[in-house]
Coordinates of C-alpha atoms and ligand atoms in Angstrom, one line a residue:
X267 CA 25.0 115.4 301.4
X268 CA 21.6 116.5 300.4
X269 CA 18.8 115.4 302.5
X270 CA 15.0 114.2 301.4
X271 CA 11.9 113.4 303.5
X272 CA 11.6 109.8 303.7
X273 CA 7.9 110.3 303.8
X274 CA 7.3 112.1 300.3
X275 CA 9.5 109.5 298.3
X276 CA 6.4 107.5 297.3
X277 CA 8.0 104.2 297.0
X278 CA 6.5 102.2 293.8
X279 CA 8.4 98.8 294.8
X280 CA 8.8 97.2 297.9
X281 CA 12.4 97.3 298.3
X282 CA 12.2 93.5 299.8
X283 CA 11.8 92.0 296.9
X284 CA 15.4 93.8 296.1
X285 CA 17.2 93.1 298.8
X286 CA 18.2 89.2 299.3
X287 CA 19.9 87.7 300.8
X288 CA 18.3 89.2 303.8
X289 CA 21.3 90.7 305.7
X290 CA 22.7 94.0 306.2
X291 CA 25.9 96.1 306.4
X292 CA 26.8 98.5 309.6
X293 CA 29.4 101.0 310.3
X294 CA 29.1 101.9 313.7
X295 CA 31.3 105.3 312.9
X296 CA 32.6 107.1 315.7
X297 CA 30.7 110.5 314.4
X298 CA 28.1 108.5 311.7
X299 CA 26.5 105.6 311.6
X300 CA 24.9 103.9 308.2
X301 CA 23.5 100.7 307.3
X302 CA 23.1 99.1 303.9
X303 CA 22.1 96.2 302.0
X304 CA 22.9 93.9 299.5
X305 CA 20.8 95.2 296.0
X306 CA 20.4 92.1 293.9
X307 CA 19.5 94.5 290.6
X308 CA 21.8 97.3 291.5
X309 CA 24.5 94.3 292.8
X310 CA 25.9 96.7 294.7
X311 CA 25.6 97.6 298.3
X312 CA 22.8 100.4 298.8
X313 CA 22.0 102.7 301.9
X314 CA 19.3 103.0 303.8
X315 CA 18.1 106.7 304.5
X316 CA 17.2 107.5 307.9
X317 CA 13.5 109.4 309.0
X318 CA 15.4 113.1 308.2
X319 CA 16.6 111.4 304.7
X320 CA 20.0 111.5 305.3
X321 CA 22.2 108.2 305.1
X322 CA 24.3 109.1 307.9
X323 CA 23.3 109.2 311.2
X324 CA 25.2 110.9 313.5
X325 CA 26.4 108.5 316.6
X326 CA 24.9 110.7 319.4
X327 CA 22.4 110.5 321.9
X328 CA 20.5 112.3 324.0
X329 CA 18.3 111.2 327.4
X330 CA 15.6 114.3 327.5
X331 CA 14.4 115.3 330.6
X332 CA 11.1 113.5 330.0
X333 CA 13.2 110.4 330.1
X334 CA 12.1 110.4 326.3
X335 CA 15.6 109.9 323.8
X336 CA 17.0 111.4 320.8
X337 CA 18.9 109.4 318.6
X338 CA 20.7 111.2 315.3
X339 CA 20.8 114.8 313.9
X340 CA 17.9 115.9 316.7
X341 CA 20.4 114.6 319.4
X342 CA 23.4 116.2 318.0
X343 CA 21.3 119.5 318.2
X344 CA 20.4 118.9 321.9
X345 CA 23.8 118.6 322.9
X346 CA 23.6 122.5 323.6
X347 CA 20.3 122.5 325.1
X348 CA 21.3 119.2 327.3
X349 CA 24.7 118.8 327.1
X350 CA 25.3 116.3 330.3
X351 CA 22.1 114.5 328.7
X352 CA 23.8 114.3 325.2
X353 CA 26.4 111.9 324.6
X354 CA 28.7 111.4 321.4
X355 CA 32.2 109.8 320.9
X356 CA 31.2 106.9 322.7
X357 CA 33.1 104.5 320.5
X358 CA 36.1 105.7 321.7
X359 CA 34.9 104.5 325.3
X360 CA 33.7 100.7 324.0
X361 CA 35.7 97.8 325.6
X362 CA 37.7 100.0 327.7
X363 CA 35.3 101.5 329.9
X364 CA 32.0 100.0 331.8
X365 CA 29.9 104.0 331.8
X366 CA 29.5 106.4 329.3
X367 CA 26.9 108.3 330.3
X368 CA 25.3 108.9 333.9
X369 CA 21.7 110.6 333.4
X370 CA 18.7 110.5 336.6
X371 CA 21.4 108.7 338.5
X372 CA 21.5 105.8 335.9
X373 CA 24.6 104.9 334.5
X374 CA 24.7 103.8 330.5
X375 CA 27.7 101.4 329.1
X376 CA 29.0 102.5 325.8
X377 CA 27.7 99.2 324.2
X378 CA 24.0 100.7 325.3
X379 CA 25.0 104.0 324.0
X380 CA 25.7 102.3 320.2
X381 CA 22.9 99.6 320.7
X382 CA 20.4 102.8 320.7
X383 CA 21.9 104.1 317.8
X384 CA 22.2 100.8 316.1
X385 CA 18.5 100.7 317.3
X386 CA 17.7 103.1 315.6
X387 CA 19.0 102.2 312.1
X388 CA 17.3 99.2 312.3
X389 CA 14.3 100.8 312.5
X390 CA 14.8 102.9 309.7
X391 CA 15.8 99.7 307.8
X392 CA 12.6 97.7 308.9
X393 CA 10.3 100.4 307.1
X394 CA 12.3 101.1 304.2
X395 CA 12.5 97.2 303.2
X396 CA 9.4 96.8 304.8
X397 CA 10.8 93.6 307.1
X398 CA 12.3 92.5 309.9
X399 CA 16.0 93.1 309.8
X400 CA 17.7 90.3 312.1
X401 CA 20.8 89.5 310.2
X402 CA 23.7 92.0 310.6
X403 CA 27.6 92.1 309.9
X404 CA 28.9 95.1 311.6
X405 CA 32.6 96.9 310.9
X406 CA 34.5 98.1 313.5
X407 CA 38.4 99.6 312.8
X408 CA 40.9 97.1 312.0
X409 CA 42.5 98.1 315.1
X410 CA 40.3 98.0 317.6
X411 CA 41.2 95.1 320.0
X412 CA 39.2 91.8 321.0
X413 CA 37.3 93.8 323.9
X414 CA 36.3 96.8 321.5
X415 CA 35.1 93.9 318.9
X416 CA 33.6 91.9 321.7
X417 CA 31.9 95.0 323.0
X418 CA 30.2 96.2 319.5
X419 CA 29.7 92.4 319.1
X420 CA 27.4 92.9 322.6
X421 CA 25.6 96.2 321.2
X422 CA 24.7 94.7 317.7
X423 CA 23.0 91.9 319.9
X424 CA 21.3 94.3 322.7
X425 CA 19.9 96.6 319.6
X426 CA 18.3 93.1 318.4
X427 CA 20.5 92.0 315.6
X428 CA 21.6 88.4 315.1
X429 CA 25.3 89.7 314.5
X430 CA 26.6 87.3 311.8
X431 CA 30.4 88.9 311.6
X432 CA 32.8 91.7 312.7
X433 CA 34.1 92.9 310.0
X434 CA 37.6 95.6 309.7
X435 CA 36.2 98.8 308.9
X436 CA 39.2 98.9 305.4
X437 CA 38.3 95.4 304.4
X438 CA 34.5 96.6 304.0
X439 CA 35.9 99.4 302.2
X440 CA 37.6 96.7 299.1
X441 CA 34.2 95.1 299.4
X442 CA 32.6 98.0 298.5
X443 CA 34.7 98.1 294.5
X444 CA 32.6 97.3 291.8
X445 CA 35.0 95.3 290.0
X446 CA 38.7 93.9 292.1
X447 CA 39.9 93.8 288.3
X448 CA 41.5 97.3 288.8
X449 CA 42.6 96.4 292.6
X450 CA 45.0 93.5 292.0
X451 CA 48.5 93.6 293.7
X452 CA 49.0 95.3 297.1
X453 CA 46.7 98.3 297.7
X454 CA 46.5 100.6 300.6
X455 CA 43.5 101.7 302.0
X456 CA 43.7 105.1 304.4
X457 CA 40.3 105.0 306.5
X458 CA 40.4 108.5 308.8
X459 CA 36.8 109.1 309.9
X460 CA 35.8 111.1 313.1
X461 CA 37.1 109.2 315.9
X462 CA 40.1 106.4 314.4
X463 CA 42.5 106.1 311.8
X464 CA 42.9 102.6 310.3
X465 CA 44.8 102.0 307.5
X466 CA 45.3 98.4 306.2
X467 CA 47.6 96.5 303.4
X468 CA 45.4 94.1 301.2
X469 CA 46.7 92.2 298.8
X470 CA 44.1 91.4 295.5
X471 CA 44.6 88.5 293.4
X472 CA 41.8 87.5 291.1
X473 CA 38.8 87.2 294.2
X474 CA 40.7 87.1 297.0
X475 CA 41.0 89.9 299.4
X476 CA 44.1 89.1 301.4
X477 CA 44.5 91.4 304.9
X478 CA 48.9 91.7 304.9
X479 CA 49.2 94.4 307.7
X480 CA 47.3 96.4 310.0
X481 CA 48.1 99.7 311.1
X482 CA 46.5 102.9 312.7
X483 CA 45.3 104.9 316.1
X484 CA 41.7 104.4 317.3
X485 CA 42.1 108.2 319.0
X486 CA 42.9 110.3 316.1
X487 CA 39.9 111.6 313.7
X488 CA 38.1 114.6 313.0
X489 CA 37.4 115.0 316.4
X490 CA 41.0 115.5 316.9
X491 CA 40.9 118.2 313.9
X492 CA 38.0 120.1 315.0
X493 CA 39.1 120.3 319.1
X494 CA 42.2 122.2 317.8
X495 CA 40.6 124.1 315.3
X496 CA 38.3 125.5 318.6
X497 CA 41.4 126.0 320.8
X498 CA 43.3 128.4 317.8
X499 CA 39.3 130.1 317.4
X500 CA 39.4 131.1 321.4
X501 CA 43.0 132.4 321.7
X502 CA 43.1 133.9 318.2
X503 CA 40.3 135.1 317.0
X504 CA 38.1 135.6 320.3
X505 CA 40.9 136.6 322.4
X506 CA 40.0 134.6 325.1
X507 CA 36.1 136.4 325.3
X508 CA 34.4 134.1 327.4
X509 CA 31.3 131.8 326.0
X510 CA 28.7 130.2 327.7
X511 CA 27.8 126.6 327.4
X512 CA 25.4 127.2 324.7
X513 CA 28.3 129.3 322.9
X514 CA 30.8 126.5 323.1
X515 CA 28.3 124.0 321.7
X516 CA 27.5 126.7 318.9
X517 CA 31.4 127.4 318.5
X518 CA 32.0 123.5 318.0
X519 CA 29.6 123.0 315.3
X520 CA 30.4 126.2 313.5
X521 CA 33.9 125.1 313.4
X522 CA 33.1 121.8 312.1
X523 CA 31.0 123.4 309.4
X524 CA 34.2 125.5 308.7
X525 CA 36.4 122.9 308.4
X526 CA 34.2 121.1 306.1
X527 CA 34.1 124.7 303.6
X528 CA 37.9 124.9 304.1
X529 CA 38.4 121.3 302.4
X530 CA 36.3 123.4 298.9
X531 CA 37.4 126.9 299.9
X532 CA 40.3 129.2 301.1
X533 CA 38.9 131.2 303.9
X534 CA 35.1 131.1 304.9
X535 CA 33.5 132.8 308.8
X536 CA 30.8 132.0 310.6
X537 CA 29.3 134.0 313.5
X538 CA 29.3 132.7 317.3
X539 CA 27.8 134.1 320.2
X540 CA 30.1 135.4 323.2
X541 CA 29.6 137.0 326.6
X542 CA 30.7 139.8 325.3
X543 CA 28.0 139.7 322.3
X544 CA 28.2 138.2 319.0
X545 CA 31.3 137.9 317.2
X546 CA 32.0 137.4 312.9
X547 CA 34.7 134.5 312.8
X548 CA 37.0 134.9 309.9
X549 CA 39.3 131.8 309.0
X550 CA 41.5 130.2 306.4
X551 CA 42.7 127.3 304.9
X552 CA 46.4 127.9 305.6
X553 CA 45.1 129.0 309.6
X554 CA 43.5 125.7 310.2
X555 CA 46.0 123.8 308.3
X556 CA 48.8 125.2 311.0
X557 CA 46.7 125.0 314.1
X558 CA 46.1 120.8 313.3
X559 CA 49.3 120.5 311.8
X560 CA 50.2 117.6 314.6
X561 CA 47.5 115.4 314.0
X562 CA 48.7 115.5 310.2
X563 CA 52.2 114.8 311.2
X564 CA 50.8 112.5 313.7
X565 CA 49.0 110.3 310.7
X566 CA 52.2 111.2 308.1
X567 CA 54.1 108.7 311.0
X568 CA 51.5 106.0 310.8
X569 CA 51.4 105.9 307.0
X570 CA 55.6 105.7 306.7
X571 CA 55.3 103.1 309.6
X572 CA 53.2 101.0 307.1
X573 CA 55.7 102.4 304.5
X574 CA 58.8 101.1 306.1
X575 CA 57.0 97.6 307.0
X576 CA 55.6 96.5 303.5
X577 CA 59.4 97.6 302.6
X578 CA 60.6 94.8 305.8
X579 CA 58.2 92.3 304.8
X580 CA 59.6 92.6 301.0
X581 CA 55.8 93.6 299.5
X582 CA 56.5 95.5 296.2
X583 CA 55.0 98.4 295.1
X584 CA 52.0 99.7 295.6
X585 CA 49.1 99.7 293.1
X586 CA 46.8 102.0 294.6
X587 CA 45.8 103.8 297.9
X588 CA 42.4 103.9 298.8
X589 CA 40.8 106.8 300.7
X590 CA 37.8 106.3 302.7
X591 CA 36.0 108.3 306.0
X592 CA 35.0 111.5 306.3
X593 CA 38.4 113.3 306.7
X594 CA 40.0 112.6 303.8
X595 CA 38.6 115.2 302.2
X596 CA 40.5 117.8 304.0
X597 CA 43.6 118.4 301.1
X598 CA 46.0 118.1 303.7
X599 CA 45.4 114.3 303.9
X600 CA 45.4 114.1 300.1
X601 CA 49.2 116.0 299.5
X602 CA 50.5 114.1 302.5
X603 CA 49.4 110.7 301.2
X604 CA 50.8 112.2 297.2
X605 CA 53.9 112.9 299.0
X606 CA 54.4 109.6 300.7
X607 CA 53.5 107.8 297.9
X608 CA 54.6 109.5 294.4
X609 CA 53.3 108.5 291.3
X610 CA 50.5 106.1 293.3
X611 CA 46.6 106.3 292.0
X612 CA 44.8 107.9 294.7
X613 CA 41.1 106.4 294.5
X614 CA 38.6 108.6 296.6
X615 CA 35.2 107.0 295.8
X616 CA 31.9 106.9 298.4
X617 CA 34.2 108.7 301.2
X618 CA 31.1 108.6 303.6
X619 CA 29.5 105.2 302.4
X620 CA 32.3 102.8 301.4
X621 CA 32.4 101.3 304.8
X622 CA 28.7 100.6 304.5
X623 CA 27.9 99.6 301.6
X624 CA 31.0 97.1 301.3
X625 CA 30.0 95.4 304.5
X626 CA 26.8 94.8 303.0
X627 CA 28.0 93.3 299.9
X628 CA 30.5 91.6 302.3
X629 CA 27.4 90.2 304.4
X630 CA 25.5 88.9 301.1
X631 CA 29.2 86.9 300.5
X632 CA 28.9 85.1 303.9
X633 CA 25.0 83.8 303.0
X634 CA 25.8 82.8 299.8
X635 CA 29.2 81.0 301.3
X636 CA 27.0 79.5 304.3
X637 CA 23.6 78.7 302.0
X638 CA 24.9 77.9 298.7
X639 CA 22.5 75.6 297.5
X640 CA 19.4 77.3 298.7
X641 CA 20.1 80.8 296.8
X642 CA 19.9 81.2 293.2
X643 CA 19.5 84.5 293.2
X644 CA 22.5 85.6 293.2
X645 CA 24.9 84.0 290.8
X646 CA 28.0 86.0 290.9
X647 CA 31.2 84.8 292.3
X648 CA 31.6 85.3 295.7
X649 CA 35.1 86.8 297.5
X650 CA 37.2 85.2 299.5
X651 CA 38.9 87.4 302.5
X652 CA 41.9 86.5 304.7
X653 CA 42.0 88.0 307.4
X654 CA 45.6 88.9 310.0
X655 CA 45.6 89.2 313.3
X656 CA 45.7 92.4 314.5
X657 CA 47.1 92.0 317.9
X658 CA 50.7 89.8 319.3
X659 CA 50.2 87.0 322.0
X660 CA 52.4 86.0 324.7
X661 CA 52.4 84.7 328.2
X662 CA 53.9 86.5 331.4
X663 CA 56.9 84.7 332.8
X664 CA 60.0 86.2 334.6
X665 CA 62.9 87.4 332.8
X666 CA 66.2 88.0 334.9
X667 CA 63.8 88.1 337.7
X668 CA 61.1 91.0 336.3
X669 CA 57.6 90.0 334.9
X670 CA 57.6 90.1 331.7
X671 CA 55.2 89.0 328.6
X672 CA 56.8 86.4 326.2
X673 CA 55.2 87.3 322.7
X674 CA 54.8 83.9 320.6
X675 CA 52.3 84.8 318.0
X676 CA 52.7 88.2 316.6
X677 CA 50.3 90.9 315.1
X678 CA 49.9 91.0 311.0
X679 CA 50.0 87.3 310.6
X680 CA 47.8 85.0 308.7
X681 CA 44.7 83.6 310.2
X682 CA 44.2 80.8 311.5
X683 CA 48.0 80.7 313.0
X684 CA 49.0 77.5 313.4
X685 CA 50.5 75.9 317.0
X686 CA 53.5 77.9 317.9
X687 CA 55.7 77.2 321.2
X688 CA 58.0 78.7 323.7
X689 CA 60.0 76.7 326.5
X690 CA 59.7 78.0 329.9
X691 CA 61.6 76.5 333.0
X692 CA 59.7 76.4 336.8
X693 CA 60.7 78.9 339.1
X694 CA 61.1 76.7 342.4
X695 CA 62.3 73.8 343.6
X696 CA 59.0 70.9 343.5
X697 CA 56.7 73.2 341.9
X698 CA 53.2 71.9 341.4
X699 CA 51.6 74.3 339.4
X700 CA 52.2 76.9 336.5
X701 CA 50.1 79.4 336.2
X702 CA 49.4 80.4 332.1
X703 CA 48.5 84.0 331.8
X704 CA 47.9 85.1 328.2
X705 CA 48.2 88.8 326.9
X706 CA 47.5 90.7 324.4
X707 CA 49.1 93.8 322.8
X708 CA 50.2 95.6 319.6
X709 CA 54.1 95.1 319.9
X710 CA 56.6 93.6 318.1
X711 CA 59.3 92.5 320.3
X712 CA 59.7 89.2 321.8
X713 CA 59.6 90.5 325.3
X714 CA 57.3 93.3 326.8
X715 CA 56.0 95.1 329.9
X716 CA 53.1 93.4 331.1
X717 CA 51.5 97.0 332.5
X718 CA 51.6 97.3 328.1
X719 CA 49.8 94.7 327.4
X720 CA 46.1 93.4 328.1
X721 CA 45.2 90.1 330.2
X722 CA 43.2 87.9 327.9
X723 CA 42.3 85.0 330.2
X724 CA 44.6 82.7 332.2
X725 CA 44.8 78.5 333.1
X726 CA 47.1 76.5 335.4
X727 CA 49.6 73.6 334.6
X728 CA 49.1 71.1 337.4
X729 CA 53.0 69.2 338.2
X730 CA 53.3 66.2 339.1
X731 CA 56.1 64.5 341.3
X732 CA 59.2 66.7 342.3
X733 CA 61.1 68.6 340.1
X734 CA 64.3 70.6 340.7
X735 CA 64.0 74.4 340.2
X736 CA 64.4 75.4 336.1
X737 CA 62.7 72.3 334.8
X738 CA 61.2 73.0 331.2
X739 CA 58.1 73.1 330.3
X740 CA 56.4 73.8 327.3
X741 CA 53.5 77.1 326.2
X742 CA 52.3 76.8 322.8
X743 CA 49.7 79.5 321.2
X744 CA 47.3 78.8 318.0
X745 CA 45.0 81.8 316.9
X746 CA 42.0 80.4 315.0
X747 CA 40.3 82.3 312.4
X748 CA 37.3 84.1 314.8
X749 CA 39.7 85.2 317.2
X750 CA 39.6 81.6 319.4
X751 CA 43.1 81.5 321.1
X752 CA 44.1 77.6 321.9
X753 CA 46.5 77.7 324.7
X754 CA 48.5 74.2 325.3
X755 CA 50.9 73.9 328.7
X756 CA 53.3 71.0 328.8
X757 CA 55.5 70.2 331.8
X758 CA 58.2 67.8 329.5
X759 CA 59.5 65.4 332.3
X760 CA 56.4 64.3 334.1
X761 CA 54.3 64.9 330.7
X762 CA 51.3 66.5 332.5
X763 CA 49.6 69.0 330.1
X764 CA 47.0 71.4 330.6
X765 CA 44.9 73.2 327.5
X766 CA 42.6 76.3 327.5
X767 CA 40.6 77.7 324.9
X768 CA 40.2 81.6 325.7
X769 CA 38.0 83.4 323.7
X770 CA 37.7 87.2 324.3
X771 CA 35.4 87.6 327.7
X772 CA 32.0 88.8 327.3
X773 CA 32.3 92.1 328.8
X774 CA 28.9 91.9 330.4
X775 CA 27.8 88.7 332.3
X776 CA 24.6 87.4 331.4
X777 CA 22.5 89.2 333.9
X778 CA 24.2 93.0 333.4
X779 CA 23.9 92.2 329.8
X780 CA 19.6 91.3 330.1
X781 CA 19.3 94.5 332.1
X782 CA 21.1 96.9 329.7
X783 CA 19.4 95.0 326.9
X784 CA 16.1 95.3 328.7
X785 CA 16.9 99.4 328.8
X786 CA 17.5 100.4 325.6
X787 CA 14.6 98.2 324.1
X788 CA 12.6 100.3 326.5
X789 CA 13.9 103.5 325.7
X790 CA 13.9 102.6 322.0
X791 CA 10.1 101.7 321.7
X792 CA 9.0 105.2 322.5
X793 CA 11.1 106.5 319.3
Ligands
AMP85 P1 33.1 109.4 309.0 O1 33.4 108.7 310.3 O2 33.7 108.8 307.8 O3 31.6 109.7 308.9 O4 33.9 110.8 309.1 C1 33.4 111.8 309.8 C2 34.4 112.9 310.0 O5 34.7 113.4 308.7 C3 34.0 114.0 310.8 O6 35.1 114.4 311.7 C4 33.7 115.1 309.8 O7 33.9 116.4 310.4 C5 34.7 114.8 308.8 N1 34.4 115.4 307.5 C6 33.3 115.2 306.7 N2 33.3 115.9 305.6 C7 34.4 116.6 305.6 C8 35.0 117.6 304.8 N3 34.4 118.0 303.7 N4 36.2 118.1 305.1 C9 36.8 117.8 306.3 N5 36.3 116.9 307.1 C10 35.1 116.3 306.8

């Protein structure tokens, strides 16, 4: 993608005046980030450029030793001249882990390490429509879980947005069509950006977007691609010559750039520099394609597990598949998707800015929904999306004495699922309390390992009078449409009855979450 500098354009409007409602789109990639807004002339979702005059910025950042930070393309640089300053990939750390980067003794969460970046677009943002930009849906892969959505939920907020939705990263994607005349019937869209691979079932009828199954790995991308591609350079074309920090950080963008040529060309080099002195790297198409052929295979067994599911769930044919993210472009991805689905249109349209741009024209949807009567600028039908759940909901109980979860509500169903219950039976003679703990996870089966699944919160069922051992009682699970679990626990004979609502923990209390917050707007005024 060609670049411009933002500061020769010469703007002759003031792109405020084109861009209402006042909201934006995010994707929060695991390699790029972008953010876009609803056009009201264009009626289409448009990028924002960053200060280089690119659209993407790339998620990395780096702590200088001036305690100054780069955000973007200059960080990305750094990462040879500072790489234990210079952190990327930190999207595959959100929800999951509490550091992602310890500089100066300080420790950074991941959620600060994408609120700087997140920063950082909305600053770009701010001067291009010449406004404040408080509004913000932002997409996250359809199959991240409710502490990776919480967590990007908790960066959007520290980086200053008012976050108005979390959108999945192939919904965004639909959004992003001109037109869902050509989309109706089932369509798959195939999402494989630099860190996750998402791939989702929608179902188009006239203006509804309807989300039928969820699928994918948040730890395969590009990344996955270029780390192999850097393991085959070393052994077989270096022969193990040793490199120097600064080599490895030139070998591993050199490589990227190669795999990039190799998706246009047959065989392209590059040079990198060794202990041994500088070396001409010669490589091909067929080379790289063997050396990441298990990520490819890995991917092939994702899309016929969605394959063999639409076929379960009795969902005909499909009408189209729908390429988005960066690494779709390799060819590889492109036969192995022709060969799974012969005869299938293949649409490959704004690879890089789908996600975007869709969430944009997603987030002018949810104003216009919310504030009908107050707009009038935009008169256009609005879409309607249903969403699934993405994860299966049980409780832990003991089957033939081991701990097990007890799935009631499984992944893939429609939101909001209604009240659905299991019967359970005390443990002890004149038990007088249950304890309810809910999980999460991405199985199917009606019974799994607890160390499989992930604790979502927990309440207790008080008993009262005595029971005999193996008296029933009664768990029931509802999933409402933002994620809200309702948890109901009924002992039947003395009807006592206990109900939680458990929404997905903030991952920060209230005070950690001020100090982080408190950080990165420091660090983000001096950009
Ligand atoms: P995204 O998250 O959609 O920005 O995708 C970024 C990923 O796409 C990175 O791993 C890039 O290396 C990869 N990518 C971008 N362009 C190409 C290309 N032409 N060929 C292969 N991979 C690409």
């Amino acid at each position: 993608m060609g670049g411009t500098n933002k500061k020769n354009k010469g703007y002759t409007d003031n792109r405020a005046d084109r861009f209402f409602p006042r909201i934006v789109g995010i994707d929060a990639g695991t390699t790029n980030c972008l953010i876009a807004y609803p056009d009201n002339i264009t009626k289409r979702g448009e990028c924002i450029r960053n200060e280089d005059g690119f659209e993407t910025t790339p998620s990395v950042v780096c702590i200088r030793p001036d305690a100054e930070i780069d955000i973007g393309r200059t960080a990305k640089g750094e990462a040879l001249l500072y790489p234990d300053r210079t952190k990327a990939l930190y999207k595959r750390e959100i929800g999951h882990q509490k550091v992602s980067l310890t500089v100066d003794h300080i420790d950074y969460s991941p959620q600060q390490m994408t609120a700087l970046v997140l920063g950082r677009l909305k600053k770009d943002a701010e001067e291009e429509l010449r406004e404040e930009v408080l509004d913000a849906v932002i997409t996250v892969p359809a199959y991240f879980d409710s502490n990776q959505r919480k967590a990007t939920e908790e960066a959007g907020r520290m980086a200053g947005y008012n976050v108005r939705d979390i959108l999945d990263e192939p919904v965004a994607v639909v959004y992003n069509a001109d037109s869902l005349d050509a989309l109706q019937g089932y369509n798959l869209v195939v999402d494989v950006g630099g860190g996750t691979s998402d791939l989702v079932v929608v179902h188009v009828t006239e203006n509804t977007i309807e989300e039928k199954l969820i699928d994918g790995d948040t730890r395969l991308g590009g990344s996955d691609w270029d780390r192999s591609f850097v393991e085959f350079i070393k052994r077989d074309k270096l022969c193990g010559k040793i490199l120097d920090k600064e080599g490895e950080g030139e070998l591993a963008i050199n490589a990227e750039e190669a795999k990039k040529k190799l998706s246009e060309k047959e065989e392209t080099w590059f040079t990198v520099n060794t202990l041994s002195g500088r070396e001409k790297v010669t490589v091909t198409r067929d080379e790289f394609e063997a050396c990441t052929l298990e990520w490819l295979l890995k991917l092939r067994d994702i899309v016929n597990r969605v394959d063999e599911t639409m076929k379960a769930r009795g969902i005909p044919g499909l009408n189209s598949v729908i390429l988005a993210g960066g690494s779709t472009r390799m060819p590889q991805i492109m036969r192995m998707i022709e060969g799974c689905f012969p005869g299938i249109r293949v649409i490959a349209r704004d690879l890089d800015t789908a996600v975007a741009k869709g969430a944009a024209m997603y987030a002018k949807d949810l104003v216009l929904n919310n504030s009908r009567k107050l707009i009038r600028d935009f008169e256009e039908e609005t879409r309607k999306l249903i969403r699934v759940s993405s994860r299966t909901y049980g409780v832990a109980a003991y089957v033939d004495e081991e701990r097990k979860v007890c799935n009631i509500l499984y992944r893939n169903e429609t939101l909001p699922i209604p009240e659905k219950e299991d019967i359970f039976y005390t443990r002890y003679v004149n038990q007088k309390e249950v304890a309810i703990d809910v999980y999460e996870s991405r199985l199917d089966d009606p019974f799994a390992e607890v160390a499989d699944c992930v604790q979502v919160g927990n309440c207790r069922l008080k008993i009262c009078g005595d029971l005999p051992k193996g008296s029933p009682l009664t768990i029931s699970l509802a999933l409402e449409e933002d994620g809200t679990l309702l948890v109901r626990g009924r002992e039947l004979t003395g009807q006592t009855e206990v109900t939680a609502v458990m929404q997905t923990k903030a991952l920060l209390d209230e005070n950690e979450f001020e100090i982080q917050k408190n950080v990165v707007e420091g660090l983000l005024l001096v950009l």
